[in-house]
Short mmCIF file of C-alpha atoms in Angstrom, two decimals:
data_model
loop_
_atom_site.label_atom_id
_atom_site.label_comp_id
_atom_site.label_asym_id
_atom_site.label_seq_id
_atom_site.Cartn_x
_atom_site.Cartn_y
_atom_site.Cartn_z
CA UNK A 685 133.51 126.22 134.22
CA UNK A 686 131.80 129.01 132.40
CA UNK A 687 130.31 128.94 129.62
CA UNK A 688 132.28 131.54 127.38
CA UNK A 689 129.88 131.13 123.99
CA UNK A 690 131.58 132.93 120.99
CA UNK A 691 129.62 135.47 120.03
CA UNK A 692 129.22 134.04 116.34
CA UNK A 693 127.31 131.69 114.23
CA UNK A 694 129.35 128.80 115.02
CA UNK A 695 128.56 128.99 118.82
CA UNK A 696 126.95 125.90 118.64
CA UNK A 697 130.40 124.11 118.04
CA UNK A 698 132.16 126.40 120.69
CA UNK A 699 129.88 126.07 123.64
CA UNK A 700 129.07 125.17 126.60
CA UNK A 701 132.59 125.11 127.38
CA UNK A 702 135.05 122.98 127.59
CA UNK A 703 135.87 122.80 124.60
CA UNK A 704 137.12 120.14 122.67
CA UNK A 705 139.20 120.15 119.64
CA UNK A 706 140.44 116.94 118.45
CA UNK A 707 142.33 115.06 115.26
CA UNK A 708 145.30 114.03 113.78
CA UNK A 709 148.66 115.99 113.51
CA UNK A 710 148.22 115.69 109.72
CA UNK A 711 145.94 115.22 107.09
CA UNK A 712 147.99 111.90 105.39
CA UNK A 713 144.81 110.94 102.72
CA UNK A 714 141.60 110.80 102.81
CA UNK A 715 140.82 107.37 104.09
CA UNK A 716 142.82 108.47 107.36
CA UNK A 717 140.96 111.60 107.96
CA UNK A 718 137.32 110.35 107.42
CA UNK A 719 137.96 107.30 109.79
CA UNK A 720 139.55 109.67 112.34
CA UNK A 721 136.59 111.96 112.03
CA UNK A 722 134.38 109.22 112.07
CA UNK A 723 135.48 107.38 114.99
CA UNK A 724 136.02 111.02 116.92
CA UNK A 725 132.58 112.51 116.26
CA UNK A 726 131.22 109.04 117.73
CA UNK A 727 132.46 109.90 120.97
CA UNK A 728 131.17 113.63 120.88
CA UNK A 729 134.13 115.50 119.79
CA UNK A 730 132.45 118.23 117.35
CA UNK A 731 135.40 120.27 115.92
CA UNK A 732 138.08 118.25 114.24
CA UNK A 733 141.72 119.51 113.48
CA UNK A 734 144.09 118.25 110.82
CA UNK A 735 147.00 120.15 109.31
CA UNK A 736 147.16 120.45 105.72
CA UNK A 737 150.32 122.49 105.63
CA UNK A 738 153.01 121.26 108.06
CA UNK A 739 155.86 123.74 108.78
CA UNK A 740 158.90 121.77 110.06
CA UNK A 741 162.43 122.51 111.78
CA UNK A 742 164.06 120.73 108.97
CA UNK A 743 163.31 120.30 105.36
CA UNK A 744 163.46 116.58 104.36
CA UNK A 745 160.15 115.05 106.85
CA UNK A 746 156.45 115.29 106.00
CA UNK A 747 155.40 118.89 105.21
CA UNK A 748 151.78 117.94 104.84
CA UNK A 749 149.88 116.91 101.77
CA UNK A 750 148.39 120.69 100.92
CA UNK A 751 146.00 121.86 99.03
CA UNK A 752 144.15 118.68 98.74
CA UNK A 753 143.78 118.11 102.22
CA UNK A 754 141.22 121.09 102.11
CA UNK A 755 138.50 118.42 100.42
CA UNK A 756 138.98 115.98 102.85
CA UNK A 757 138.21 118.07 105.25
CA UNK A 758 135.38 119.71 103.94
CA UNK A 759 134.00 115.87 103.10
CA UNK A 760 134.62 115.75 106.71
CA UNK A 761 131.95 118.45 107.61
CA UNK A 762 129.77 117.23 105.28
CA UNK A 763 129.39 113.60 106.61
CA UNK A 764 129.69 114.27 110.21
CA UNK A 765 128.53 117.95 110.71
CA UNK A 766 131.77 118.63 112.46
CA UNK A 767 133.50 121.97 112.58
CA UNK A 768 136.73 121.39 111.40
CA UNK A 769 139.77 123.57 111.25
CA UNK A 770 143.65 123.76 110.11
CA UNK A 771 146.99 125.42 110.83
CA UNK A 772 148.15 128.22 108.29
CA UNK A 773 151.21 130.03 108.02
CA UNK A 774 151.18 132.33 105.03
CA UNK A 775 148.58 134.42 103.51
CA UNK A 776 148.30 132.23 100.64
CA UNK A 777 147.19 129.13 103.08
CA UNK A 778 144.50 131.20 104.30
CA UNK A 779 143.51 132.21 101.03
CA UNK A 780 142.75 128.50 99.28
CA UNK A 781 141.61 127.34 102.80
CA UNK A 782 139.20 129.99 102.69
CA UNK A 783 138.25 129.40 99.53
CA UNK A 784 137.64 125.69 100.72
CA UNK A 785 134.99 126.98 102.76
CA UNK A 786 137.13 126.85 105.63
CA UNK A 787 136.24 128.83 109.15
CA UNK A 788 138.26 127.99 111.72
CA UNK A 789 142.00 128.19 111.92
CA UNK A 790 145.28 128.13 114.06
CA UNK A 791 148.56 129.34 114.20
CA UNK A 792 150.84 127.62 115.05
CA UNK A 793 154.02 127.89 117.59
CA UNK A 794 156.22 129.13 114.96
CA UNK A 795 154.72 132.04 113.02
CA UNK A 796 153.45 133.38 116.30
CA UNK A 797 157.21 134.02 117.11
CA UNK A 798 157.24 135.97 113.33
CA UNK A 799 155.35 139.27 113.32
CA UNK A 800 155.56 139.45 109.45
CA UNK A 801 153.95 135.97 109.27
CA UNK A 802 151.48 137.07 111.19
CA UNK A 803 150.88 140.34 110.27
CA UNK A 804 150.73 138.87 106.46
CA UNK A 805 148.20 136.63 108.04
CA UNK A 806 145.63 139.61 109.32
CA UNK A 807 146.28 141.12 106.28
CA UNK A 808 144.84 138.70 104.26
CA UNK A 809 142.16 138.62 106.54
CA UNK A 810 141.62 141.79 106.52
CA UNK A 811 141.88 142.47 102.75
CA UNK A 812 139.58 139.04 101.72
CA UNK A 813 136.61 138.85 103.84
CA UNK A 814 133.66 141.19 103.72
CA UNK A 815 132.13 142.56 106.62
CA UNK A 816 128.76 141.23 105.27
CA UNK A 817 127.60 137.54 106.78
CA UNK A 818 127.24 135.87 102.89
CA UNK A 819 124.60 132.24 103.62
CA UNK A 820 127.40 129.46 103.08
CA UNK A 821 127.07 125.98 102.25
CA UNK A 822 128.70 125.37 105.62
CA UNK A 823 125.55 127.10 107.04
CA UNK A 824 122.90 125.18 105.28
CA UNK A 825 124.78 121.95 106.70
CA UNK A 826 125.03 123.72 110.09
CA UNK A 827 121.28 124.17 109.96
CA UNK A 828 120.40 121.26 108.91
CA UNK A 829 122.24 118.93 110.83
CA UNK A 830 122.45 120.63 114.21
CA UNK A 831 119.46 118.83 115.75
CA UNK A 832 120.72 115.98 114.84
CA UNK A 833 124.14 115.98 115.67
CA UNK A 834 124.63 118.18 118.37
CA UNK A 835 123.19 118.22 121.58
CA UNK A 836 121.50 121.28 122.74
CA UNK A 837 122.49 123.23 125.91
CA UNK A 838 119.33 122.23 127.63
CA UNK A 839 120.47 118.77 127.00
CA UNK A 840 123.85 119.13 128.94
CA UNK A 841 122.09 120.49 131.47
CA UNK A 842 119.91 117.75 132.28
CA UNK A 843 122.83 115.61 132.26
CA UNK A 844 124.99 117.93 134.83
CA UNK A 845 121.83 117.88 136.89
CA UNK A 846 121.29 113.81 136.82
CA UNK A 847 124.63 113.31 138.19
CA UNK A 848 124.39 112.52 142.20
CA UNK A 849 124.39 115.73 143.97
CA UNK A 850 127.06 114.08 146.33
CA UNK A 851 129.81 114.41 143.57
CA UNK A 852 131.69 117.66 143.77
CA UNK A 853 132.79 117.23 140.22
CA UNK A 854 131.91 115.42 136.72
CA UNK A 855 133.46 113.92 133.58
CA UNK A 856 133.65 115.61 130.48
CA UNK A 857 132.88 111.85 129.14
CA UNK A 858 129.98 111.79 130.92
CA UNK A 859 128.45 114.45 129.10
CA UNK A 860 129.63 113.49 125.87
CA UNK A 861 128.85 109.86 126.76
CA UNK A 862 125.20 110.74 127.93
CA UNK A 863 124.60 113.15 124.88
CA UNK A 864 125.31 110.22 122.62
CA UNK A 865 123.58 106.92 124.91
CA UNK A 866 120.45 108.52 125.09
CA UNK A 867 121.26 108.88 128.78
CA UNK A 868 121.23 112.90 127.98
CA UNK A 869 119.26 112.54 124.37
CA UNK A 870 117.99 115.84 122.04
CA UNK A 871 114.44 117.24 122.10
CA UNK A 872 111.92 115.41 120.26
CA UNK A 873 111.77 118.69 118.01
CA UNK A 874 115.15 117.98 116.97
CA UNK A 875 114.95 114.39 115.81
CA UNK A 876 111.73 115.63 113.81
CA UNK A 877 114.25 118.13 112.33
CA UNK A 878 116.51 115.17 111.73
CA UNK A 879 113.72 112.70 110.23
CA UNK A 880 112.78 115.54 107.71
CA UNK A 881 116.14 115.84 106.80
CA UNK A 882 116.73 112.91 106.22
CA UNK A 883 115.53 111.57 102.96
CA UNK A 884 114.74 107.94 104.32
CA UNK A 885 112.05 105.67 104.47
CA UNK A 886 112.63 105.93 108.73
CA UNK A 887 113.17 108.51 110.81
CA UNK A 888 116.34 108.00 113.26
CA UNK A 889 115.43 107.25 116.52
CA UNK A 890 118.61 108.18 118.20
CA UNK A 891 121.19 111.10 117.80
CA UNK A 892 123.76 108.41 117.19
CA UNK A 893 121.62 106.47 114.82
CA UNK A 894 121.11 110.14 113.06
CA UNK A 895 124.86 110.23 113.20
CA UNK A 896 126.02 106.64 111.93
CA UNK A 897 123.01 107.75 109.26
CA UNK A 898 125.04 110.87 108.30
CA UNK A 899 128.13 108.81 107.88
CA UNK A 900 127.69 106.26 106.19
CA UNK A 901 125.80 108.89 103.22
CA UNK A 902 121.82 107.25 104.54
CA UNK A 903 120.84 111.31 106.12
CA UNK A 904 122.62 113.41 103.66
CA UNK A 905 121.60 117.11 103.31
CA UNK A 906 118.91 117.77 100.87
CA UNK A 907 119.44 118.84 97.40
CA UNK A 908 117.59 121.90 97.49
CA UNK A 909 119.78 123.34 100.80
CA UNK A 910 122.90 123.01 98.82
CA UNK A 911 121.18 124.26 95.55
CA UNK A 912 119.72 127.30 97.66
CA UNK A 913 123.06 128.01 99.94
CA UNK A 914 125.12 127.43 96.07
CA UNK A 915 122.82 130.10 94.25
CA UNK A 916 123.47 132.63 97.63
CA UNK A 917 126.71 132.38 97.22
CA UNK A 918 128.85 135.57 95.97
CA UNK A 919 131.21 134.62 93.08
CA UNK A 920 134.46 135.94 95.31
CA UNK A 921 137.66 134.41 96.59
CA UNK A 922 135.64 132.68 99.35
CA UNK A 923 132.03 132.25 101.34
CA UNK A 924 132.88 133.19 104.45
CA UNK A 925 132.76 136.12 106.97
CA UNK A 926 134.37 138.17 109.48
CA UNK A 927 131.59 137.23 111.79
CA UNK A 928 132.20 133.45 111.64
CA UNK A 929 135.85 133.29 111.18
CA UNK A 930 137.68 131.66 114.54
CA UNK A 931 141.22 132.08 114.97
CA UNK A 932 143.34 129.78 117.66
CA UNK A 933 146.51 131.42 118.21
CA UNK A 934 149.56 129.22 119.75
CA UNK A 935 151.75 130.19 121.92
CA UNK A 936 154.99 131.57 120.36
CA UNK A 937 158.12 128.94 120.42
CA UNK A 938 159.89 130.73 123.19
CA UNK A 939 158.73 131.79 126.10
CA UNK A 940 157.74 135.51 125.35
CA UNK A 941 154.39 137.03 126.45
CA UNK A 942 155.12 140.32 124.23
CA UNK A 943 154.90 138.08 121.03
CA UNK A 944 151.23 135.91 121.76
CA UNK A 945 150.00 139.35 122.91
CA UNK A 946 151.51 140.94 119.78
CA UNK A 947 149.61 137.85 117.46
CA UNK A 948 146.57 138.60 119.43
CA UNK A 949 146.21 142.54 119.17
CA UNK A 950 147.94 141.90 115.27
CA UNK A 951 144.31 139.65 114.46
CA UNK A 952 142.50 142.33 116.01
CA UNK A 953 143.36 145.14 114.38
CA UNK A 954 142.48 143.57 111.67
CA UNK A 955 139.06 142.71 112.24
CA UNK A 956 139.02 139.17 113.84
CA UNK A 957 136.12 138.95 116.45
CA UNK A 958 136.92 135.46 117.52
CA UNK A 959 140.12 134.64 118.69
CA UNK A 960 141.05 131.47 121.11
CA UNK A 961 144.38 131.21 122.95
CA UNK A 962 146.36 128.11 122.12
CA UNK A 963 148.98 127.12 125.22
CA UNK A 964 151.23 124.36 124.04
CA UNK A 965 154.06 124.75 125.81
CA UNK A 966 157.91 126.22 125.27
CA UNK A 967 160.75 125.37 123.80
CA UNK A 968 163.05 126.23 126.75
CA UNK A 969 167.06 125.29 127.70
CA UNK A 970 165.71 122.51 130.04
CA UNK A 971 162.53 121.19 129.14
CA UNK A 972 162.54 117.99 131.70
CA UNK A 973 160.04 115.23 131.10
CA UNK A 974 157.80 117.41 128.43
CA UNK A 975 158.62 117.99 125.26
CA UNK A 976 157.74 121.87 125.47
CA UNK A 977 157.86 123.35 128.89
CA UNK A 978 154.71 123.90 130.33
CA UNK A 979 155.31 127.15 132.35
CA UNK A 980 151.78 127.63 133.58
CA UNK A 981 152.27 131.36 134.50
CA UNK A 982 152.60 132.88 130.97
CA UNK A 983 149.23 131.76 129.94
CA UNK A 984 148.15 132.53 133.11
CA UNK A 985 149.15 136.20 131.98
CA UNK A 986 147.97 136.05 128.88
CA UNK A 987 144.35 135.10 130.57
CA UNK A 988 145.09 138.22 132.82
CA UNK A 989 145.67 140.29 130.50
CA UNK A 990 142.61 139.14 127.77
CA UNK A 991 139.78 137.54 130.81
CA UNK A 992 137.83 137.83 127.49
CA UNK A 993 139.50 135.47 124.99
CA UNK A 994 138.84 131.59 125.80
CA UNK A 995 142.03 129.67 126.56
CA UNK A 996 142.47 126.18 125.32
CA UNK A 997 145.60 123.43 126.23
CA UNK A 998 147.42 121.38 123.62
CA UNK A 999 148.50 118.57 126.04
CA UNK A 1000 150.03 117.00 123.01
CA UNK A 1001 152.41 119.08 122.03
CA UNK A 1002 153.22 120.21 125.54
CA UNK A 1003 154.31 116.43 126.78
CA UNK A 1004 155.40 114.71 123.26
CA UNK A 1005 154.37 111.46 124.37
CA UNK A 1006 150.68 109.97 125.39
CA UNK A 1007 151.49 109.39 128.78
CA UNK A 1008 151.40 112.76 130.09
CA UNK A 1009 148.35 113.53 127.65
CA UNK A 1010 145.57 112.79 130.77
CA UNK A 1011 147.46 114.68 133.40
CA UNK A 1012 148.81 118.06 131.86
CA UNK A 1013 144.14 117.95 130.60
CA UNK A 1014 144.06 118.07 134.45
CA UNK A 1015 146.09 120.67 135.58
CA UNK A 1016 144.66 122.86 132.52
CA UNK A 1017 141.20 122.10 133.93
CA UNK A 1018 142.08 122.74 137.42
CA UNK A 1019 143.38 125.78 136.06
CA UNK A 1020 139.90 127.00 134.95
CA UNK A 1021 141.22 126.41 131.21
CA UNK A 1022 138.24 126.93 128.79
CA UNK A 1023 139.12 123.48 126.81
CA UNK A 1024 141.42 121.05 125.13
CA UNK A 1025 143.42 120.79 122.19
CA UNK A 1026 144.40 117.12 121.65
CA UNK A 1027 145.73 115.33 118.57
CA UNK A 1028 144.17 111.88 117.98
CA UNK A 1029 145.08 109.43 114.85
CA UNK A 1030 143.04 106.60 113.75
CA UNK A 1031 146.86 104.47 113.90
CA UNK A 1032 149.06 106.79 115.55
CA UNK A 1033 151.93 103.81 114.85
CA UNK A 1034 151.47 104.80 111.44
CA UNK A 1035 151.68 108.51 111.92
CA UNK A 1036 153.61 110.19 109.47
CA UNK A 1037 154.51 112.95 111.95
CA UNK A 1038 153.99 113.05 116.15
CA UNK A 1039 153.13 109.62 116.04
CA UNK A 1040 154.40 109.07 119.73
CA UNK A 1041 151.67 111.88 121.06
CA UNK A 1042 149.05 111.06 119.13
CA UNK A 1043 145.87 108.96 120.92
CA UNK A 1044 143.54 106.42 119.22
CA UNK A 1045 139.70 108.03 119.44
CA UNK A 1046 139.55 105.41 122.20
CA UNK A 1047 142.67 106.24 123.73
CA UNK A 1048 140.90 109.81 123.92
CA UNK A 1049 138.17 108.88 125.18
CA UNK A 1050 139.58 106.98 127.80
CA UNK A 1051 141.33 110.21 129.08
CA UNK A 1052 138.51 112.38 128.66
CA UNK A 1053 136.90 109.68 131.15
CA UNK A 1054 139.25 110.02 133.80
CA UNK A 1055 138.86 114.21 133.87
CA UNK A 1056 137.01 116.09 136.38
CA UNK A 1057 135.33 119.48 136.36
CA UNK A 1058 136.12 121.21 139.78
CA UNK A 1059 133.64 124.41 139.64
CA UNK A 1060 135.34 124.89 142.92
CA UNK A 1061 138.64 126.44 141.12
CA UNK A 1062 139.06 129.48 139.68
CA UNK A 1063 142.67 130.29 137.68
CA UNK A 1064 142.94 133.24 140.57
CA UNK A 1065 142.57 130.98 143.37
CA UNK A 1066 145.28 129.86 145.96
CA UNK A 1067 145.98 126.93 143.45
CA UNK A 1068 146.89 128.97 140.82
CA UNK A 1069 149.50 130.73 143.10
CA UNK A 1070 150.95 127.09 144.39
CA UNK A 1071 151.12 126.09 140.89
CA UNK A 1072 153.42 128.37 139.82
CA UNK A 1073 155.43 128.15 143.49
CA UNK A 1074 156.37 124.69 142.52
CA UNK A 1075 156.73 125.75 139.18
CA UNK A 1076 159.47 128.51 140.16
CA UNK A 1077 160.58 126.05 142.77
CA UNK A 1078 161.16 123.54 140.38
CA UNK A 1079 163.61 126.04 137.82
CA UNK A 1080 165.68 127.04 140.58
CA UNK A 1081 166.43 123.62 141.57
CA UNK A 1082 167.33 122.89 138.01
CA UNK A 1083 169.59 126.23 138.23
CA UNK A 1084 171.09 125.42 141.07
CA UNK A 1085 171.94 121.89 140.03
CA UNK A 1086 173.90 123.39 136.96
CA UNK A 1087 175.68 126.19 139.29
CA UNK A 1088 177.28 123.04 141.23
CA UNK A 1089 178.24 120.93 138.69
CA UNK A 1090 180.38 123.99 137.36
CA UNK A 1091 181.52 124.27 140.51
CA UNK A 1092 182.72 120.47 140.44
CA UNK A 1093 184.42 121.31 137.45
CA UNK A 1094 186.29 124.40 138.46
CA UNK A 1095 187.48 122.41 141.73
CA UNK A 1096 188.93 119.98 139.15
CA UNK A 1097 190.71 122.28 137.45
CA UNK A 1098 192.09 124.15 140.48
CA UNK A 1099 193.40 120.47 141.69
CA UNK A 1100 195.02 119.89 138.36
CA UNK A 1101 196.71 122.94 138.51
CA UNK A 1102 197.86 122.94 142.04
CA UNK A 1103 195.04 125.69 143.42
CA UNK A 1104 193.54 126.51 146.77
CA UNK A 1105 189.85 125.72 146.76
CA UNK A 1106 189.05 128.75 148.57
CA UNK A 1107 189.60 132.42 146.71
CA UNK A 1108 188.52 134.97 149.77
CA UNK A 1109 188.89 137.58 148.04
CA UNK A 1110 186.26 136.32 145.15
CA UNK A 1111 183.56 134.88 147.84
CA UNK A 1112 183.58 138.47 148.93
CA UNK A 1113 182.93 140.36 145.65
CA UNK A 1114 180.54 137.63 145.26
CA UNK A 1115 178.68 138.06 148.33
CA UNK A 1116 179.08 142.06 147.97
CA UNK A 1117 177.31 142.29 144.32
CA UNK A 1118 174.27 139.40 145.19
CA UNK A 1119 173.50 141.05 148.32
CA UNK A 1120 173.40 144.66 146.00
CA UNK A 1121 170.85 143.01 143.58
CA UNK A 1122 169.19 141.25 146.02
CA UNK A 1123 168.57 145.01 147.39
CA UNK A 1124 168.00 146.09 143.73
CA UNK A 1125 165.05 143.32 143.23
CA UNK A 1126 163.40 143.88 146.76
CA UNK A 1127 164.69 141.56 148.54
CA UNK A 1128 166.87 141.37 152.01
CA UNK A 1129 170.28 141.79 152.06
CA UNK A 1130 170.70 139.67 154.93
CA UNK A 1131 168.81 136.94 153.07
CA UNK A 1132 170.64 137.17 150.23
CA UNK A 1133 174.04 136.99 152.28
CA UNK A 1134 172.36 133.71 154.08
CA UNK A 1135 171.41 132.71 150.91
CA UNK A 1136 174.88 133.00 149.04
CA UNK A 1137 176.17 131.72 152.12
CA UNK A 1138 174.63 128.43 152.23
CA UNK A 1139 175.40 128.16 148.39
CA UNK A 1140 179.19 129.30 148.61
CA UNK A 1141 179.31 125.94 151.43
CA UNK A 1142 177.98 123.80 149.15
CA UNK A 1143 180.30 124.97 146.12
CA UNK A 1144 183.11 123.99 149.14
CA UNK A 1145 181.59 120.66 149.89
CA UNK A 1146 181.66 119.67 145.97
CA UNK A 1147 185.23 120.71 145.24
CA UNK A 1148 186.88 119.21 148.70
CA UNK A 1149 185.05 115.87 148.16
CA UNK A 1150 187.69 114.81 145.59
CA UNK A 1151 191.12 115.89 146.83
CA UNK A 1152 193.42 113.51 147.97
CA UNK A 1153 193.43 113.52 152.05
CA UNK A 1154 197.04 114.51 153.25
CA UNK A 1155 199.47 111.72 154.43
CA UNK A 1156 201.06 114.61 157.10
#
């Protein structure tokens, strides 16, 4: 998979791909989110998610815990060194979260379907951030921690290249599993960076010891760095930038490529450099085992359409239930997806909202152990194209399922009241206006009369197979 490295500050959090995003549907209190973070940055996961703000279908349920939530996550980045980011769905969300400190954000399925939400949005982007970079507190902890607690590109590499050349793919738990065993371990440099950060009597001898050190408040950042990046920092709304603001856009409700584009090209107008594509499924009239429809070829578009903007999967969302978590990461992967959105709760029982999608960290990491990189895909391949046959195939068999249990209930009614099964004179205006569209779309007209042919016998079959047999 390539490595698509956001052209910002932050790119040390966003690449190599794939990414990872992980966390809990919502912030519930702080005790929740600092064990989640804990636990998740343990197994590598170095951007953590948590909404703050929870728009719901119905008023009544767990709307999120607001403004407050914006600490805990901020204590989140500053005791881990994770990125961490948050859903918002108004202007004024994005204004306190960027005041927070706050850099990476997402939209979620709903205001992508509302232009003025996401217009408002921009706006506010637009309208609060200079195009200046202002030093951040988030950037002193960036610098300071990143030797310790993230492993450098070199380091992946020796990992990829230590796996046995017979494999034709690897684990994305391998990688994060070597970068934190010392199997794949950082540059001496870097845990000299680490030991002078630390203000310790010993120096860390392990990225994971520098990272339990970080937790637990044993490697905090030095006074001075957060004296230096306070004193830098303008006395405005917030200390952020254009240049390291991230936006993750979801896919709109319903299943319309004109509004995710319109979200996309809305962000860009006004300014936003770094935008990720969010597919987490749709709500459609049949969504069969997942909870949102998948249908793989309108991201598939969108990637078309933007080759430029990373795409990401929110399994969670997409299947509603942990089961179908590990294999909708797959297909995303195997679609040459750039990462993976997944939702992961210290207790998911205890969940105050998606509890029955949500995965323990070592639920996740399970799945992330069972994933494989095939550098042998691309999304344009052959596979691509079957995955969307079946998908197509699939839908029609759905349709035609429906068609014939209408036509079971016509042939009731036509018993009831004493009807012939067979209209002629309908079956031919029938036959007469699909073949004419058939024509219209492309297609054969003799294939479409086959077609209606075969469909008009089973219609027959269906309404016969309850009338009485005659006694003559």
């Amino acid at each position: 998979m390539a490595d698509i490295g956001l052209q910002n500050s932050l790119g040390n959090f966003f690449s190599p791909s794939p990414i990872l995003i992980a966390g809990p549907c919502s912030a519930e209190n702080r005790n929740q989110v600092l064990q989640t973070a804990k636990a998740l940055s343990q197994i590598g996961v170095k951007i953590f998610r948590a909404g703050v703000w929870k728009p719901r279908t119905k008023p009544g349920g767990f709307e999120g815990v607001g403004e407050i939530g914006l600490q805990w996550l901020s204590d989140v980045r500053s005791l881990t060194g994770m990125q961490v980011c948050t859903e918002v769905a108004t202007g004024e969300h994005l204004r306190l979260a960027l005041k927070a400190g706050i850099e990476v954000f997402w939209i979620g399925a709903r205001t992508t379907a509302d232009p003025f939400a996401v217009q408002s949005i921009a706006d506010t982007f637009s309208t609060t951030l200079a195009a200046s970079a202002p030093t951040s507190i988030a950037e002193a902890l960036d610098a300071t921690l990143t030797g310790a607690l993230t492993a450098p590109e070199a380091a992946l590499s020796t990992a990829a290249s230590a796996a046995p050349s017979a494999s034709a793919s690897t684990s994305i738990a391998e990688a994060l599993d070597a970068t934190l065993t010392g199997a794949s371990t950082a540059p001496e440099a870097a845990l000299s960076t680490a030991a002078s950060a630390t203000p310790s009597a010993s120096a860390p001898t392990s990225i994971a010891e520098a990272l339990d050190a970080t937790l637990t408040g044993a490697s905090t950042v030095p006074e001075a760095a957060l004296s230096t990046a306070a004193t830098s920092t303008p006395t405005t709304l917030c200390c952020c930038s254009m240049d390291r603001i991230v936006v993750l856009v979801k896919n709109p409700v319903n299943p319309d490529v004109e509004l995710w584009a319109g979200a996309v090209e809305r962000f860009r107008n006004a300014g936003v450099k770094n935008i990720i594509l969010v597919h987490r499924g749709f709500s459609t009239y049949d969504n069969g085992i997942y909870r949102n429809a998948p249908l793989w070829h309108i991201p598939i578009e969108m990637k078309r359409r933007y080759p430029d903007i990373p795409l990401l999967c929110d399994p969670s969302h997409m299947g509603g239930k942990r089961n179908l978590v590990q294999p909708l990461c797959q297909q995303a992967l195997d679609l040459n997806y750039d990462g993976l959105m997944i939702e992961s709760h210290i207790n998911p029982a205890a969940a105050l909202s998606d509890k029955d999608q949500q995965l323990t960290p070592a639920e996740l990491k399970q799945v992330l152990s069972g994933l494989e990189l095939r550098n042998n895909l691309r999304q344009d391949t052959l596979e691509s194209y079957r995955r969307r046959l079946d998908e197509l195939d699939e839908n029609m068999l759905h349709l035609l399922s429906q068609r014939m249990e209408l036509s079971r209930q016509i042939g009731e009614y036509k018993m009831q009241h004493n009807m012939p099964v067979l209209q002629s004179k309908r079956y031919g205006e029938i036959v007469e206006s699909f073949s004419e569209e058939a024509d219209r779309l492309g297609l054969s007209k003799e294939f479409a009369r086959q077609l209606m042919e075969l469909i008009h016998k089973e219609s027959i079959r269906i309404q016969m197979k309850d009338r009485p047999l005659s006694n003559s």
